[in-house]
mmCIF file of C-alpha atoms in Angstrom:
data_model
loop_
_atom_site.group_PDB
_atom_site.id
_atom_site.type_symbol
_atom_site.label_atom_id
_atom_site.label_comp_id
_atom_site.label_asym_id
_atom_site.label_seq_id
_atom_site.Cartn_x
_atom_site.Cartn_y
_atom_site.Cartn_z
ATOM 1 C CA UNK A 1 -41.283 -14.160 -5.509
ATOM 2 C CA UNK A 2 -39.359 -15.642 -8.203
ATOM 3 C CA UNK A 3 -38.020 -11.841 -8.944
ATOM 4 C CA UNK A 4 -36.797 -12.230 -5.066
ATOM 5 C CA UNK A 5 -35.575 -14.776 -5.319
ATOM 6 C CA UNK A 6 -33.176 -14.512 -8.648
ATOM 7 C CA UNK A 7 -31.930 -10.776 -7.233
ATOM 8 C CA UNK A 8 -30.823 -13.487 -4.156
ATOM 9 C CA UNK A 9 -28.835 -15.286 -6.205
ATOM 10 C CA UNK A 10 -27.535 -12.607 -7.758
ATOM 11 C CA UNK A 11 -25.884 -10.843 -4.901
ATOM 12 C CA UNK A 12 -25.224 -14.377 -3.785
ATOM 13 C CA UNK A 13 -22.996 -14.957 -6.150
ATOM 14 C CA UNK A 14 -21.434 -11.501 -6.324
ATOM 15 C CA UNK A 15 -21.058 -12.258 -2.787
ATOM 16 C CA UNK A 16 -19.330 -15.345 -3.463
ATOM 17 C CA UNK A 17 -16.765 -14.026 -5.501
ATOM 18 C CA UNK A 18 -15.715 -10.531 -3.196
ATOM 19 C CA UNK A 19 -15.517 -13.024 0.118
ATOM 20 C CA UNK A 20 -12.917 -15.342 -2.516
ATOM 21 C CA UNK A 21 -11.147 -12.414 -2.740
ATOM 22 C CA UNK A 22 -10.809 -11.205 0.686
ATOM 23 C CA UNK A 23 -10.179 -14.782 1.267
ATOM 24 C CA UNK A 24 -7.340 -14.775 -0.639
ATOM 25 C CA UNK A 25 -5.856 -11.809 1.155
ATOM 26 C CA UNK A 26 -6.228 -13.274 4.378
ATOM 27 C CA UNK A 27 -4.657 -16.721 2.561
ATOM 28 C CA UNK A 28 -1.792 -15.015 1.584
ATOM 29 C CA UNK A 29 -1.257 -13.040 5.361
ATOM 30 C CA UNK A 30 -1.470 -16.991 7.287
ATOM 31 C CA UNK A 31 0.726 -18.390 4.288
ATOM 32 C CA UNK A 32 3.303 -15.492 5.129
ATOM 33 C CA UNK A 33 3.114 -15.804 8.836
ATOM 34 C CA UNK A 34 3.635 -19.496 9.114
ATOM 35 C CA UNK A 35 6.236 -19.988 6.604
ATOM 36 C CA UNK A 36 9.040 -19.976 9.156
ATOM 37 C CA UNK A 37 7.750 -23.052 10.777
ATOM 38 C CA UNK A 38 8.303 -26.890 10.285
ATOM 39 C CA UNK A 39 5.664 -28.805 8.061
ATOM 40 C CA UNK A 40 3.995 -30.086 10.499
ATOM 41 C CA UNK A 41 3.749 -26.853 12.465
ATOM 42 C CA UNK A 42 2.613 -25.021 9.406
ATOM 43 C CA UNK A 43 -0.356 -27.803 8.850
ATOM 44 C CA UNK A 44 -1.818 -26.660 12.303
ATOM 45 C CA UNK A 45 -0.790 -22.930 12.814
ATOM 46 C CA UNK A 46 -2.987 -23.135 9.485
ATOM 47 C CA UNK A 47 -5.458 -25.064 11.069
ATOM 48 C CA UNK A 48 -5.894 -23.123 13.882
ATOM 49 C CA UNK A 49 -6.022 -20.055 11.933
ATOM 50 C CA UNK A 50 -8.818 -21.028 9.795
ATOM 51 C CA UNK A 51 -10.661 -22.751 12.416
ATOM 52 C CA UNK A 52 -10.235 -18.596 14.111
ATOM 53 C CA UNK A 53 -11.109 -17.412 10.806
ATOM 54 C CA UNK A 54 -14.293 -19.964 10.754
ATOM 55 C CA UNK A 55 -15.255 -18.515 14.276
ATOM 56 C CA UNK A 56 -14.452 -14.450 14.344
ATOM 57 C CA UNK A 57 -16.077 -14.438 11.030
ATOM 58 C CA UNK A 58 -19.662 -16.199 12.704
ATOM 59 C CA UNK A 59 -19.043 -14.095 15.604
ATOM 60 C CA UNK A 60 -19.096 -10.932 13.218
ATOM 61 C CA UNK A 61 -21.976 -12.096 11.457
ATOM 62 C CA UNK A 62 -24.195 -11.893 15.015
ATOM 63 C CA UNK A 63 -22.484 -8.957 16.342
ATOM 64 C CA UNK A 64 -21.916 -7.067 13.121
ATOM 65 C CA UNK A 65 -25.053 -4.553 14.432
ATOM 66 C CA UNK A 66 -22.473 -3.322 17.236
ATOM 67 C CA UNK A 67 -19.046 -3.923 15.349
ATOM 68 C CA UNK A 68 -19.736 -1.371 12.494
ATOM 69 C CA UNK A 69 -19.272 1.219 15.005
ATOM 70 C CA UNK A 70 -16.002 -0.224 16.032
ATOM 71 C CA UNK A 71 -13.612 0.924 13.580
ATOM 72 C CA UNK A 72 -11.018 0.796 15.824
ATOM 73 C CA UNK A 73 -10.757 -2.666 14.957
ATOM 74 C CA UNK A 74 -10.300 -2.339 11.611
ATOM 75 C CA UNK A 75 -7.530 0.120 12.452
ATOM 76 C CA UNK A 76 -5.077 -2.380 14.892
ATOM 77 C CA UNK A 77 -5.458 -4.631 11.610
ATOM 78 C CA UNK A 78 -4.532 -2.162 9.346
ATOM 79 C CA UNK A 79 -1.293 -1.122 11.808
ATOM 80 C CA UNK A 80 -0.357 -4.626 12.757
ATOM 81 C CA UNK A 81 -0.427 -5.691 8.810
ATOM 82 C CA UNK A 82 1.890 -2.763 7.900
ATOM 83 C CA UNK A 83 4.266 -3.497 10.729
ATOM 84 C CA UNK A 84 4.915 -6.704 10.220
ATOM 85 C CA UNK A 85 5.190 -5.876 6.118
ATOM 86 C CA UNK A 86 7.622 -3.124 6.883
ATOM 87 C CA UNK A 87 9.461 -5.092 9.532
ATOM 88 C CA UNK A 88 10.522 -8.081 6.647
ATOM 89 C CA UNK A 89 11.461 -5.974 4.482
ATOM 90 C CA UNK A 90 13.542 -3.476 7.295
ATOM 91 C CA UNK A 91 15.294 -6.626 8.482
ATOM 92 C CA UNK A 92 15.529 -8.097 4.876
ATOM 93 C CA UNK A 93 17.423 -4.645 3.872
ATOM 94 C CA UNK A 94 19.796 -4.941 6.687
ATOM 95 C CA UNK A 95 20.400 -9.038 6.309
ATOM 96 C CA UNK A 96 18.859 -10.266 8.768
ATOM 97 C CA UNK A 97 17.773 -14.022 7.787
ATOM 98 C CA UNK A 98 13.771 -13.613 8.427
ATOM 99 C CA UNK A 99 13.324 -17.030 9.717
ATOM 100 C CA UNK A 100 13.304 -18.994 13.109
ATOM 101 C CA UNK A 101 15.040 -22.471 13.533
ATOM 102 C CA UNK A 102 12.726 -25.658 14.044
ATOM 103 C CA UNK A 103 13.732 -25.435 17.309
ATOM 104 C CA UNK A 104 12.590 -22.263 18.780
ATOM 105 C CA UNK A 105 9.588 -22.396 17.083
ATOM 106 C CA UNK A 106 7.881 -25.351 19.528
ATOM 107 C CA UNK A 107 6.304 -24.056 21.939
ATOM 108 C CA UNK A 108 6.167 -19.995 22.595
ATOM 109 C CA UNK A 109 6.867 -19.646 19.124
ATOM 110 C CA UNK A 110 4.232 -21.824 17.636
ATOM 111 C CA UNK A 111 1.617 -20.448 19.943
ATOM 112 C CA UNK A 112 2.603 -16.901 18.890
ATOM 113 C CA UNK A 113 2.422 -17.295 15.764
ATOM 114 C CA UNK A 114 -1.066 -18.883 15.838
ATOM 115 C CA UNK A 115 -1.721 -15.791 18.511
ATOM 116 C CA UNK A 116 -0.361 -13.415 14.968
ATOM 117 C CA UNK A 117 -2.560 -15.160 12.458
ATOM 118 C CA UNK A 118 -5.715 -15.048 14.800
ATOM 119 C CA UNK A 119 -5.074 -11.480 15.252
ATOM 120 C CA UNK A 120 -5.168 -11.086 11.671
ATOM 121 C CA UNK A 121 -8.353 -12.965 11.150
ATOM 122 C CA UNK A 122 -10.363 -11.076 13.344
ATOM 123 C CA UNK A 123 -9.323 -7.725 10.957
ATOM 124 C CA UNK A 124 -10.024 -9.677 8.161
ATOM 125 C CA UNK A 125 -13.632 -11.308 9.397
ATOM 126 C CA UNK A 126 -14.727 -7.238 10.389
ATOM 127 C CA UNK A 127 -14.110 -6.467 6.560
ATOM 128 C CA UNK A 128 -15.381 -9.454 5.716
ATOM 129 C CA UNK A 129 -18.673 -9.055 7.122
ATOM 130 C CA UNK A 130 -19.247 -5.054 6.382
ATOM 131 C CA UNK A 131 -18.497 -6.254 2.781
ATOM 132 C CA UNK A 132 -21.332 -8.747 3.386
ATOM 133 C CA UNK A 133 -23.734 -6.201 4.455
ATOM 134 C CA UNK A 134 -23.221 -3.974 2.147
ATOM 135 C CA UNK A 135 -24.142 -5.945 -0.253
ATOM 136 C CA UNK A 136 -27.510 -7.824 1.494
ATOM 137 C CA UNK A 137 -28.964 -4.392 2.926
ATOM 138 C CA UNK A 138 -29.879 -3.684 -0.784
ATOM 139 C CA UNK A 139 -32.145 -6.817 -0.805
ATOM 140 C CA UNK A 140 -35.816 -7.103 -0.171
ATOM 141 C CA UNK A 141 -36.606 -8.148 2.842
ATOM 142 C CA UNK A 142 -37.460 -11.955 3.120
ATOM 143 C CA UNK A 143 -39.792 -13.107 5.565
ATOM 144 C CA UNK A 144 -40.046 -11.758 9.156
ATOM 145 C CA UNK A 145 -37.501 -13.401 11.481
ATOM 146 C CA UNK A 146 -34.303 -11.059 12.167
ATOM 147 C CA UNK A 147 -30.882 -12.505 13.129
ATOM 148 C CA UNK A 148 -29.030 -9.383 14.941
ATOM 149 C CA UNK A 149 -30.839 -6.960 13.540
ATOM 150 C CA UNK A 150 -30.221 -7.884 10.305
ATOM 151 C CA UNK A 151 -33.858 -9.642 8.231
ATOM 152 C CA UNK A 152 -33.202 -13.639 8.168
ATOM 153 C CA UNK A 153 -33.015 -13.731 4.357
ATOM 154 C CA UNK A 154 -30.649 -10.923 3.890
ATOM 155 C CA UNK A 155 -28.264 -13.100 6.425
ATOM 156 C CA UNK A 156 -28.779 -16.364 5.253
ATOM 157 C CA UNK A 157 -27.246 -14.893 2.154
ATOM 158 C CA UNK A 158 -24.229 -12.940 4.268
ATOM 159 C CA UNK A 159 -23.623 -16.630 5.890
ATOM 160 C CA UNK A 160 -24.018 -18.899 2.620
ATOM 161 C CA UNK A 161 -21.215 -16.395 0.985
ATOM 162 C CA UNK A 162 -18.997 -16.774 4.190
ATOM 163 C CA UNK A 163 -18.764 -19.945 4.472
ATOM 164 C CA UNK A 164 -17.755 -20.525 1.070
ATOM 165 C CA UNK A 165 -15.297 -17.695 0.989
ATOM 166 C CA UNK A 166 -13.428 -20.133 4.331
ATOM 167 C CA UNK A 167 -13.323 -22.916 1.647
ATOM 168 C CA UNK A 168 -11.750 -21.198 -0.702
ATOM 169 C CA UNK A 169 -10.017 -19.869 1.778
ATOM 170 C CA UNK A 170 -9.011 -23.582 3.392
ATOM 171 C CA UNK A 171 -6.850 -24.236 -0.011
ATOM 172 C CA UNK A 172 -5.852 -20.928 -0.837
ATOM 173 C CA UNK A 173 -3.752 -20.647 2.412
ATOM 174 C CA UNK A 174 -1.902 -24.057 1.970
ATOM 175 C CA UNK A 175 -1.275 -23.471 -2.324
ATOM 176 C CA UNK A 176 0.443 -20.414 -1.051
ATOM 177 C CA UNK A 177 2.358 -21.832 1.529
ATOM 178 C CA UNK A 178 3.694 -24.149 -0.975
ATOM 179 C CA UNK A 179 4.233 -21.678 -3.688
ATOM 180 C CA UNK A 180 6.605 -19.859 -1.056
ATOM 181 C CA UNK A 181 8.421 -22.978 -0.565
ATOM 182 C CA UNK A 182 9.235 -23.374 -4.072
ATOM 183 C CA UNK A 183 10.139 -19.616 -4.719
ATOM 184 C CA UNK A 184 11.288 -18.355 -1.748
ATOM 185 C CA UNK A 185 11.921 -15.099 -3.307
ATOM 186 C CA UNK A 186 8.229 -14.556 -3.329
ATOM 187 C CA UNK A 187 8.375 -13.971 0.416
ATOM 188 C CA UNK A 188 9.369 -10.280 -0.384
ATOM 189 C CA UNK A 189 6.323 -9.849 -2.826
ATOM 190 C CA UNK A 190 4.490 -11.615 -0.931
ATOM 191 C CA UNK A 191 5.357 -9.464 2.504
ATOM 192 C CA UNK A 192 4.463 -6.534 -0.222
ATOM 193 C CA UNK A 193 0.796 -8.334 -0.550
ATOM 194 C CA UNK A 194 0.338 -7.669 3.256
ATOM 195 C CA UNK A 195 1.561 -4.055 3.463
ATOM 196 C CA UNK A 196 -0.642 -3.367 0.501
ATOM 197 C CA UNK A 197 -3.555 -4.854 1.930
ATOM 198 C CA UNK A 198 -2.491 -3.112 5.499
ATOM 199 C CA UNK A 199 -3.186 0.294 2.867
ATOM 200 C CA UNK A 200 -6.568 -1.070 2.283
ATOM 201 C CA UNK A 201 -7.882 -1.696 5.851
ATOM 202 C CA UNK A 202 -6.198 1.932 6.385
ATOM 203 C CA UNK A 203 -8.359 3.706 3.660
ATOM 204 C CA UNK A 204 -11.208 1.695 5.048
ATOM 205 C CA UNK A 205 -10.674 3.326 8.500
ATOM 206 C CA UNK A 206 -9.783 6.214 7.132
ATOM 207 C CA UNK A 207 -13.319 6.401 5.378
ATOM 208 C CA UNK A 208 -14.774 5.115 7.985
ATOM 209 C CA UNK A 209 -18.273 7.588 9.324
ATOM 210 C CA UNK A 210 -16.964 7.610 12.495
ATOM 211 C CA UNK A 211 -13.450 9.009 11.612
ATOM 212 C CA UNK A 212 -14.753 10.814 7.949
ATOM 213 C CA UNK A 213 -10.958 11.643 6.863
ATOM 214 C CA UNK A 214 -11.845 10.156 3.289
ATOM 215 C CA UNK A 215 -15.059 9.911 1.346
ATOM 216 C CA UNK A 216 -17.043 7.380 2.537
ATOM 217 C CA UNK A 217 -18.580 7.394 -1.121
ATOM 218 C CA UNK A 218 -14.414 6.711 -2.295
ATOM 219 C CA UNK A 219 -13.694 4.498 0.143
ATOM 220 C CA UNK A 220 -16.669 2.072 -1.508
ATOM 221 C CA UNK A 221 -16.409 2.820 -5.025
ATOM 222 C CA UNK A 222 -15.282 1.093 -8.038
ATOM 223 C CA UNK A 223 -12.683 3.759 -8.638
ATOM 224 C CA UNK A 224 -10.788 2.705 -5.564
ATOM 225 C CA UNK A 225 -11.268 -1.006 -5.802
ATOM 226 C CA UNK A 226 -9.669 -1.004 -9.461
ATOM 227 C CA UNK A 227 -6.403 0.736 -7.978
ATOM 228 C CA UNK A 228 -6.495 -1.655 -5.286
ATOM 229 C CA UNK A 229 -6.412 -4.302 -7.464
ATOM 230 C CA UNK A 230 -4.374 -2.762 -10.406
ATOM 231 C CA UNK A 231 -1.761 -2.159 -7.764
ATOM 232 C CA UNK A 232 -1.991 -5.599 -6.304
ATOM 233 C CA UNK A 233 -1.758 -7.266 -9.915
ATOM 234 C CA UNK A 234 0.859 -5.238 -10.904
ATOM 235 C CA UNK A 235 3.121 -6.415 -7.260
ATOM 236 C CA UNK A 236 2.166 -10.142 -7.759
ATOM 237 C CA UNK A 237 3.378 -9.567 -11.442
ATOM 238 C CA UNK A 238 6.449 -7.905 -10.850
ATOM 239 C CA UNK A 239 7.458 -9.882 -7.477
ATOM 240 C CA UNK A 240 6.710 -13.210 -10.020
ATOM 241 C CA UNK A 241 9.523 -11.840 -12.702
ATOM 242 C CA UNK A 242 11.886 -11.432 -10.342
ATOM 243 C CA UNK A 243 11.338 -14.380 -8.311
ATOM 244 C CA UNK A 244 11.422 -16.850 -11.759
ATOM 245 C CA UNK A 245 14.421 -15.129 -12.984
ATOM 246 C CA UNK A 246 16.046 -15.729 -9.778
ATOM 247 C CA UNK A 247 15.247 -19.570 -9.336
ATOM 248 C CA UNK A 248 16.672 -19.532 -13.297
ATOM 249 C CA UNK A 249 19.593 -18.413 -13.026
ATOM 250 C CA UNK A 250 20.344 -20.522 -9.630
ATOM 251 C CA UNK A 251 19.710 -23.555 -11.603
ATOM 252 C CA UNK A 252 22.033 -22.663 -14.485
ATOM 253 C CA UNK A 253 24.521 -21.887 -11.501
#
Protein backbone atom coordinates (compact mmCIF):
# COMPACT_ATOMS: atom_id res chain seq x y z
CA UNK A 1 0.00 0.00 0.00
CA UNK A 2 2.53 2.44 0.90
CA UNK A 3 4.21 1.61 -2.74
CA UNK A 4 0.51 2.82 -3.98
CA UNK A 5 0.36 5.19 -2.43
CA UNK A 6 3.93 7.13 -3.06
CA UNK A 7 3.50 6.24 -7.13
CA UNK A 8 0.07 8.57 -6.19
CA UNK A 9 1.91 11.22 -5.22
CA UNK A 10 4.14 10.95 -7.71
CA UNK A 11 1.94 11.41 -10.70
CA UNK A 12 0.19 13.81 -8.38
CA UNK A 13 2.62 16.03 -8.46
CA UNK A 14 3.71 15.56 -12.07
CA UNK A 15 0.16 16.25 -12.49
CA UNK A 16 0.37 19.34 -10.65
CA UNK A 17 2.93 20.86 -12.55
CA UNK A 18 1.55 19.91 -16.53
CA UNK A 19 -2.16 21.35 -15.37
CA UNK A 20 0.21 24.80 -14.14
CA UNK A 21 1.26 24.79 -17.40
CA UNK A 22 -1.77 24.42 -19.40
CA UNK A 23 -3.02 26.81 -16.90
CA UNK A 24 -0.83 29.25 -17.89
CA UNK A 25 -1.77 28.96 -21.53
CA UNK A 26 -5.25 29.37 -20.91
CA UNK A 27 -4.03 32.52 -18.41
CA UNK A 28 -2.38 34.09 -21.04
CA UNK A 29 -5.56 33.48 -23.86
CA UNK A 30 -8.29 35.34 -20.95
CA UNK A 31 -5.41 37.97 -20.18
CA UNK A 32 -5.31 38.66 -24.09
CA UNK A 33 -9.00 38.62 -24.63
CA UNK A 34 -9.99 40.99 -21.91
CA UNK A 35 -7.35 43.49 -22.21
CA UNK A 36 -9.49 45.85 -24.26
CA UNK A 37 -11.86 46.34 -21.46
CA UNK A 38 -12.13 48.82 -18.44
CA UNK A 39 -10.69 47.58 -14.98
CA UNK A 40 -13.52 46.80 -13.67
CA UNK A 41 -14.78 44.89 -16.69
CA UNK A 42 -11.56 42.99 -16.89
CA UNK A 43 -11.96 41.91 -12.95
CA UNK A 44 -15.24 40.04 -13.99
CA UNK A 45 -14.83 38.97 -17.72
CA UNK A 46 -11.90 37.23 -15.63
CA UNK A 47 -14.14 36.11 -13.16
CA UNK A 48 -16.51 34.70 -15.23
CA UNK A 49 -13.98 33.01 -17.23
CA UNK A 50 -12.45 31.15 -14.49
CA UNK A 51 -15.57 30.45 -12.76
CA UNK A 52 -16.29 28.64 -16.83
CA UNK A 53 -12.94 27.30 -16.56
CA UNK A 54 -13.80 25.92 -12.82
CA UNK A 55 -17.03 24.31 -14.39
CA UNK A 56 -16.14 22.88 -18.17
CA UNK A 57 -13.12 21.51 -16.56
CA UNK A 58 -15.54 19.36 -13.69
CA UNK A 59 -17.83 18.76 -16.44
CA UNK A 60 -14.86 17.09 -18.45
CA UNK A 61 -13.74 15.25 -15.60
CA UNK A 62 -17.41 13.22 -15.51
CA UNK A 63 -17.87 13.14 -19.12
CA UNK A 64 -14.28 12.67 -20.20
CA UNK A 65 -15.40 8.67 -21.00
CA UNK A 66 -17.55 10.21 -24.01
CA UNK A 67 -15.44 13.46 -24.79
CA UNK A 68 -12.21 11.57 -25.86
CA UNK A 69 -14.05 10.59 -28.85
CA UNK A 70 -14.96 14.13 -29.56
CA UNK A 71 -12.06 15.59 -31.13
CA UNK A 72 -13.95 17.85 -32.88
CA UNK A 73 -13.81 19.89 -29.94
CA UNK A 74 -10.44 20.14 -29.64
CA UNK A 75 -10.41 21.21 -33.28
CA UNK A 76 -13.02 24.59 -33.04
CA UNK A 77 -10.35 25.46 -30.20
CA UNK A 78 -7.52 24.99 -32.16
CA UNK A 79 -9.31 27.19 -35.26
CA UNK A 80 -10.86 29.80 -33.07
CA UNK A 81 -7.26 30.33 -31.19
CA UNK A 82 -5.49 30.80 -34.57
CA UNK A 83 -8.10 33.18 -35.85
CA UNK A 84 -8.21 35.41 -33.41
CA UNK A 85 -4.02 35.25 -33.24
CA UNK A 86 -3.89 35.88 -36.93
CA UNK A 87 -6.66 38.46 -36.88
CA UNK A 88 -4.37 40.94 -34.25
CA UNK A 89 -1.71 40.67 -35.94
CA UNK A 90 -3.67 41.12 -39.75
CA UNK A 91 -5.28 44.24 -38.32
CA UNK A 92 -2.06 45.24 -36.35
CA UNK A 93 -0.13 45.07 -39.92
CA UNK A 94 -2.64 47.22 -41.56
CA UNK A 95 -3.07 49.88 -38.39
CA UNK A 96 -5.90 49.18 -37.18
CA UNK A 97 -5.87 50.22 -33.29
CA UNK A 98 -6.88 46.58 -31.75
CA UNK A 99 -8.90 47.97 -29.01
CA UNK A 100 -12.61 48.95 -28.20
CA UNK A 101 -13.55 52.24 -26.30
CA UNK A 102 -14.99 51.92 -22.62
CA UNK A 103 -17.99 52.63 -24.10
CA UNK A 104 -18.89 49.99 -26.50
CA UNK A 105 -17.62 47.51 -24.46
CA UNK A 106 -20.82 47.57 -21.74
CA UNK A 107 -23.07 45.53 -22.59
CA UNK A 108 -22.87 43.29 -26.04
CA UNK A 109 -19.35 43.74 -25.85
CA UNK A 110 -18.67 42.64 -22.35
CA UNK A 111 -20.93 39.67 -22.72
CA UNK A 112 -19.05 38.67 -25.90
CA UNK A 113 -16.12 38.75 -24.72
CA UNK A 114 -16.94 36.60 -21.66
CA UNK A 115 -18.96 34.40 -24.53
CA UNK A 116 -14.86 34.36 -26.33
CA UNK A 117 -13.05 33.41 -23.16
CA UNK A 118 -15.67 30.64 -22.22
CA UNK A 119 -15.28 29.33 -25.61
CA UNK A 120 -11.74 29.07 -25.02
CA UNK A 121 -12.01 27.34 -21.72
CA UNK A 122 -13.97 24.62 -22.80
CA UNK A 123 -10.83 23.78 -25.52
CA UNK A 124 -8.61 24.22 -22.87
CA UNK A 125 -10.58 21.98 -19.99
CA UNK A 126 -10.82 18.92 -23.04
CA UNK A 127 -6.86 19.08 -23.07
CA UNK A 128 -6.83 19.56 -19.75
CA UNK A 129 -8.50 16.53 -18.75
CA UNK A 130 -7.00 13.96 -21.59
CA UNK A 131 -3.67 15.26 -20.10
CA UNK A 132 -5.12 14.13 -16.75
CA UNK A 133 -5.91 10.74 -17.90
CA UNK A 134 -3.14 10.04 -19.44
CA UNK A 135 -1.33 10.30 -16.76
CA UNK A 136 -3.82 8.39 -13.92
CA UNK A 137 -4.66 5.35 -16.37
CA UNK A 138 -1.02 4.23 -15.59
CA UNK A 139 -1.93 3.93 -11.85
CA UNK A 140 -3.04 0.94 -9.90
CA UNK A 141 -6.28 0.79 -9.37
CA UNK A 142 -7.45 2.04 -5.85
CA UNK A 143 -10.35 0.62 -4.31
CA UNK A 144 -13.58 -0.33 -6.16
CA UNK A 145 -15.88 2.68 -6.66
CA UNK A 146 -15.67 4.18 -10.38
CA UNK A 147 -16.50 7.85 -11.15
CA UNK A 148 -17.38 7.79 -15.11
CA UNK A 149 -15.73 4.99 -15.86
CA UNK A 150 -12.71 6.03 -14.63
CA UNK A 151 -11.50 3.86 -10.83
CA UNK A 152 -12.20 6.50 -7.84
CA UNK A 153 -8.50 6.75 -6.94
CA UNK A 154 -7.18 7.31 -10.35
CA UNK A 155 -9.81 10.45 -10.37
CA UNK A 156 -9.42 11.72 -7.12
CA UNK A 157 -5.93 12.30 -8.37
CA UNK A 158 -7.21 13.83 -12.03
CA UNK A 159 -9.49 16.26 -9.67
CA UNK A 160 -6.84 17.13 -6.80
CA UNK A 161 -4.39 18.24 -9.90
CA UNK A 162 -7.32 20.30 -11.49
CA UNK A 163 -8.23 22.15 -9.05
CA UNK A 164 -4.94 23.34 -8.26
CA UNK A 165 -3.97 23.96 -11.83
CA UNK A 166 -7.50 26.80 -11.57
CA UNK A 167 -5.47 28.36 -8.67
CA UNK A 168 -2.65 28.83 -10.32
CA UNK A 169 -4.57 29.60 -12.90
CA UNK A 170 -6.80 32.38 -10.73
CA UNK A 171 -3.38 34.59 -10.46
CA UNK A 172 -1.76 33.73 -13.51
CA UNK A 173 -4.60 35.34 -15.59
CA UNK A 174 -4.67 38.70 -13.60
CA UNK A 175 -0.31 38.97 -13.36
CA UNK A 176 -0.70 38.83 -17.07
CA UNK A 177 -3.27 41.18 -17.50
CA UNK A 178 -1.17 43.55 -15.65
CA UNK A 179 2.05 42.75 -17.31
CA UNK A 180 0.16 43.80 -20.66
CA UNK A 181 -0.76 46.97 -19.12
CA UNK A 182 2.65 47.91 -18.35
CA UNK A 183 4.18 46.73 -21.76
CA UNK A 184 1.70 47.02 -24.11
CA UNK A 185 3.98 45.88 -26.75
CA UNK A 186 3.67 42.45 -25.32
CA UNK A 187 0.18 42.24 -26.78
CA UNK A 188 1.85 41.17 -30.14
CA UNK A 189 3.95 38.37 -28.36
CA UNK A 190 1.52 37.70 -26.43
CA UNK A 191 -1.25 37.29 -29.48
CA UNK A 192 1.90 35.03 -30.79
CA UNK A 193 1.41 32.84 -27.36
CA UNK A 194 -2.20 32.07 -28.60
CA UNK A 195 -1.49 31.23 -32.26
CA UNK A 196 1.27 29.01 -31.00
CA UNK A 197 -0.78 27.29 -28.64
CA UNK A 198 -3.75 27.26 -31.48
CA UNK A 199 -0.56 24.91 -33.31
CA UNK A 200 -0.68 22.74 -30.32
CA UNK A 201 -4.43 21.92 -30.00
CA UNK A 202 -3.98 21.46 -33.99
CA UNK A 203 -1.22 18.71 -33.70
CA UNK A 204 -3.33 17.32 -30.92
CA UNK A 205 -6.27 16.89 -33.38
CA UNK A 206 -4.23 16.16 -35.89
CA UNK A 207 -2.91 13.06 -33.83
CA UNK A 208 -5.88 12.47 -32.65
CA UNK A 209 -7.08 8.18 -33.25
CA UNK A 210 -9.99 9.26 -34.70
CA UNK A 211 -8.42 11.54 -37.42
CA UNK A 212 -4.64 9.52 -37.37
CA UNK A 213 -2.96 12.33 -39.72
CA UNK A 214 0.08 12.38 -37.17
CA UNK A 215 1.54 9.78 -34.87
CA UNK A 216 -0.39 9.40 -32.06
CA UNK A 217 2.98 8.11 -30.41
CA UNK A 218 4.47 12.03 -31.67
CA UNK A 219 1.72 13.78 -30.80
CA UNK A 220 2.46 12.52 -26.88
CA UNK A 221 6.06 12.38 -26.78
CA UNK A 222 8.75 14.27 -25.19
CA UNK A 223 10.21 15.11 -28.57
CA UNK A 224 7.23 17.25 -29.41
CA UNK A 225 6.62 18.77 -26.04
CA UNK A 226 10.36 20.17 -25.96
CA UNK A 227 9.68 22.04 -29.42
CA UNK A 228 6.55 23.18 -28.04
CA UNK A 229 8.11 24.65 -25.37
CA UNK A 230 11.53 25.61 -26.97
CA UNK A 231 9.41 27.50 -29.43
CA UNK A 232 7.24 29.09 -26.82
CA UNK A 233 10.42 30.19 -24.69
CA UNK A 234 12.12 31.37 -27.45
CA UNK A 235 8.60 33.88 -28.51
CA UNK A 236 8.18 35.01 -24.82
CA UNK A 237 12.02 35.78 -25.02
CA UNK A 238 12.16 37.53 -28.10
CA UNK A 239 8.59 39.39 -27.79
CA UNK A 240 10.27 40.51 -24.04
CA UNK A 241 13.49 42.22 -25.95
CA UNK A 242 11.57 44.01 -28.06
CA UNK A 243 8.91 45.05 -25.83
CA UNK A 244 11.75 46.44 -23.00
CA UNK A 245 13.66 48.12 -25.65
CA UNK A 246 10.61 49.79 -26.75
CA UNK A 247 9.28 51.10 -23.28
CA UNK A 248 13.30 52.34 -23.07
CA UNK A 249 13.62 54.24 -25.55
CA UNK A 250 9.97 55.95 -25.00
CA UNK A 251 11.17 57.01 -21.70
CA UNK A 252 14.43 58.55 -22.92
CA UNK A 253 11.99 60.25 -25.54
Amino acid sequence: MEAILLEYAWVLLVLVALEGLLAADNAVVMAVMVKHLPKAQQKKALFYGLLGAFVFRFAALFMITLLVDVWQIQALGAAYLLFIAFKHIYDQRKGEEHSIEPEKTKGSGFWMTVLKVELADIAFAVDSMLAAVALAITLPHLGTMEIGGINGGQFAVMLAGGLIGLVIMRFAAHKFVKLLTNYPQLETTAFVVVGWVGVKLTVLTLGHEGVGILPYEFVHSTEWKLIFWGVLLTIVAIGALISVKKKREQSAA
